[in-house]
Coordinates of N, CA and C and ligand atoms in Angstrom, one line a residue:
X124 N -15.6 63.2 10.4 CA -16.6 62.1 10.1 C -16.1 61.2 9.0
X125 N -15.4 61.9 8.0 CA -14.9 61.1 6.9 C -13.8 60.1 7.4
X126 N -13.1 60.6 8.4 CA -12.0 59.8 9.0 C -12.6 58.5 9.6
X127 N -13.7 58.6 10.3 CA -14.4 57.5 10.9 C -14.9 56.5 9.8
X128 N -15.4 57.1 8.8 CA -15.9 56.3 7.7 C -14.8 55.5 7.0
X129 N -13.7 56.2 6.9 CA -12.5 55.6 6.4 C -12.1 54.3 7.2
X130 N -12.0 54.6 8.5 CA -11.6 53.5 9.4 C -12.6 52.3 9.3
X131 N -13.9 52.7 9.2 CA -14.9 51.6 9.1 C -14.8 50.9 7.8
X132 N -14.5 51.6 6.8 CA -14.3 50.9 5.5 C -13.1 50.0 5.5
X133 N -12.0 50.4 6.2 CA -10.9 49.6 6.3 C -11.1 48.3 7.1
X134 N -11.9 48.5 8.2 CA -12.2 47.4 9.0 C -13.1 46.4 8.3
X135 N -14.0 47.0 7.5 CA -14.9 46.1 6.8 C -14.2 45.3 5.7
X136 N -13.2 46.0 5.1 CA -12.4 45.4 4.1 C -11.6 44.2 4.7
X137 N -11.1 44.5 5.8 CA -10.3 43.5 6.5 C -11.2 42.3 6.9
X138 N -12.4 42.6 7.3 CA -13.3 41.5 7.7 C -13.7 40.7 6.5
X139 N -13.9 41.4 5.4 CA -14.3 40.7 4.2 C -13.1 39.8 3.7
X140 N -11.9 40.3 3.9 CA -10.7 39.5 3.5 C -10.7 38.2 4.4
X141 N -10.9 38.4 5.7 CA -10.9 37.3 6.6 C -12.0 36.2 6.3
X142 N -13.1 36.8 5.9 CA -14.2 35.9 5.5 C -13.9 35.1 4.3
X143 N -13.2 35.8 3.3 CA -12.8 35.1 2.1 C -11.8 34.0 2.4
X144 N -10.9 34.3 3.3 CA -9.9 33.3 3.6 C -10.5 32.1 4.3
X145 N -11.4 32.4 5.2 CA -12.1 31.3 5.9 C -12.9 30.5 5.0
X146 N -13.5 31.1 4.0 CA -14.2 30.3 3.0 C -13.3 29.5 2.1
X147 N -12.1 30.0 1.9 CA -11.2 29.3 1.0 C -10.4 28.2 1.8
X148 N -10.4 28.3 3.1 CA -9.6 27.4 3.9 C -10.0 25.9 3.7
X149 N -11.3 25.6 3.8 CA -11.7 24.2 3.6 C -11.2 23.5 2.3
X150 N -10.9 24.3 1.3 CA -10.4 23.8 0.1 C -9.1 23.1 0.2
X151 N -8.2 23.7 1.0 CA -6.8 23.2 1.2 C -6.8 21.8 1.6
X152 N -7.5 21.4 2.7 CA -7.4 20.0 3.1 C -7.9 19.0 2.1
X153 N -8.9 19.5 1.3 CA -9.5 18.7 0.3 C -8.5 18.4 -0.8
X154 N -7.6 19.3 -1.1 CA -6.6 19.2 -2.1 C -5.5 18.2 -1.5
X155 N -5.3 18.3 -0.2 CA -4.2 17.5 0.4 C -4.6 16.0 0.5
X156 N -5.9 15.7 0.6 CA -6.4 14.4 0.8 C -5.9 13.4 -0.3
X157 N -6.0 13.7 -1.6 CA -5.5 12.7 -2.5 C -4.0 12.3 -2.4
X158 N -3.3 13.2 -1.8 CA -1.8 13.0 -1.6 C -1.6 12.0 -0.5
X159 N -2.5 12.0 0.5 CA -2.2 11.1 1.7 C -2.3 9.6 1.5
X160 N -3.4 9.1 0.8 CA -3.5 7.7 0.6 C -2.3 7.0 0.0
X161 N -1.7 7.5 -1.1 CA -0.5 6.8 -1.6 C 0.6 6.7 -0.6
X162 N 0.8 7.8 0.2 CA 1.9 7.8 1.1 C 1.6 6.7 2.2
X163 N 0.3 6.6 2.6 CA -0.1 5.6 3.6 C 0.1 4.2 3.0
X164 N -0.3 4.0 1.8 CA -0.1 2.7 1.2 C 1.3 2.3 1.1
X165 N 2.2 3.3 0.7 CA 3.6 3.1 0.6 C 4.2 2.6 1.9
X166 N 3.7 3.3 3.0 CA 4.2 3.1 4.3 C 3.8 1.6 4.7
X167 N 2.6 1.3 4.4 CA 2.1 0.0 4.8 C 2.9 -1.1 4.1
X168 N 3.3 -0.9 2.9 CA 4.0 -1.9 2.1 C 5.4 -2.1 2.8
X169 N 6.0 -1.0 3.2 CA 7.4 -1.1 3.8 C 7.3 -1.6 5.2
X170 N 6.2 -1.2 5.9 CA 6.1 -1.6 7.3 C 6.1 -3.1 7.5
X171 N 7.2 -3.6 8.2 CA 7.3 -5.1 8.3 C 6.5 -5.6 9.5
X172 N 6.0 -4.7 10.4 CA 5.3 -5.1 11.6 C 3.9 -5.4 11.3
X173 N 3.4 -5.0 10.2 CA 2.0 -5.3 9.8 C 1.7 -6.8 9.8
X174 N 0.8 -7.3 10.6 CA 0.5 -8.7 10.6 C -0.3 -9.1 9.4
X175 N 0.2 -10.0 8.6 CA -0.6 -10.4 7.4 C -1.8 -11.3 7.8
X176 N -2.7 -11.4 6.9 CA -3.8 -12.3 7.2 C -3.3 -13.7 7.2
X177 N -4.1 -14.6 7.9 CA -3.6 -16.0 8.0 C -3.4 -16.7 6.7
X178 N -4.2 -16.3 5.7 CA -4.1 -17.0 4.4 C -3.1 -16.4 3.5
X179 N -2.4 -15.4 4.0 CA -1.3 -14.7 3.2 C 0.1 -15.0 3.8
X180 N 0.2 -16.0 4.7 CA 1.5 -16.3 5.3 C 2.4 -17.1 4.4
X181 N 3.7 -17.0 4.7 CA 4.7 -17.7 3.9 C 4.4 -19.2 4.0
X182 N 4.1 -19.7 5.2 CA 3.8 -21.1 5.4 C 4.9 -22.0 5.5
X183 N 6.1 -21.5 5.3 CA 7.3 -22.4 5.3 C 7.5 -23.1 6.7
X184 N 7.7 -24.3 6.7 CA 7.9 -25.0 8.0 C 9.3 -25.3 8.3
X185 N 9.7 -25.1 9.5 CA 11.1 -25.4 9.9 C 11.2 -26.9 10.4
X186 N 12.3 -27.2 10.9 CA 12.5 -28.6 11.3 C 11.7 -29.1 12.4
X187 N 11.3 -28.2 13.3 CA 10.5 -28.6 14.4 C 9.0 -28.5 14.1
X188 N 8.7 -28.3 12.9 CA 7.3 -28.3 12.5 C 6.5 -27.0 12.7
X189 N 7.3 -25.9 13.0 CA 6.6 -24.6 13.2 C 6.4 -24.0 11.8
X190 N 5.5 -23.1 11.7 CA 5.2 -22.5 10.4 C 5.6 -21.0 10.4
X191 N 6.2 -20.6 9.3 CA 6.7 -19.2 9.2 C 5.5 -18.3 9.2
X192 N 5.7 -17.3 10.1 CA 4.6 -16.3 10.3 C 4.8 -15.1 9.4
X193 N 5.8 -15.0 8.6 CA 6.0 -13.8 7.8 C 5.0 -13.9 6.6
X194 N 4.8 -12.7 5.9 CA 3.9 -12.7 4.8 C 4.4 -13.5 3.7
X195 N 3.5 -13.9 2.8 CA 3.9 -14.8 1.7 C 4.8 -14.1 0.8
X196 N 5.9 -14.7 0.4 CA 6.9 -14.1 -0.5 C 7.6 -13.0 0.2
X197 N 7.9 -13.1 1.5 CA 8.6 -12.1 2.2 C 10.0 -11.8 1.7
X198 N 10.4 -10.6 1.8 CA 11.7 -10.2 1.3 C 12.8 -10.6 2.2
X199 N 12.5 -10.9 3.5 CA 13.5 -11.3 4.4 C 14.1 -12.6 4.1
X200 N 15.4 -12.8 4.2 CA 16.0 -14.0 3.9 C 15.6 -15.2 4.8
X201 N 15.4 -14.8 6.1 CA 15.1 -15.9 7.0 C 13.6 -16.0 7.3
X202 N 13.2 -17.1 7.6 CA 11.8 -17.3 8.0 C 11.6 -17.0 9.5
X203 N 10.4 -16.7 9.8 CA 10.2 -16.3 11.2 C 9.2 -17.3 11.9
X204 N 9.6 -17.9 12.9 CA 8.7 -18.8 13.6 C 8.5 -18.3 15.0
X205 N 7.3 -17.7 15.2 CA 7.0 -17.2 16.6 C 5.6 -17.4 16.9
Ligands
LIG402 ZN1 8.9 -17.7 5.3

């Protein structure tokens, strides 16, 4: 009988451990969240494909009267007319 009690105690301990882990789990993503936004902002800065707002364009005009569609103060040497 004591053997059964032992087994039950072990099972209950394991269950309690699992419960504790499950309760602690939601904390991990919350800690990770502050790390994500800076990385996303960094990526957006580097990402050249992001279409800038109309009022943030370079606005440089080429000989045929087209306007540069790159962002204002773009790092690229050439203007883009598309
Ligand atoms: Zn330009």
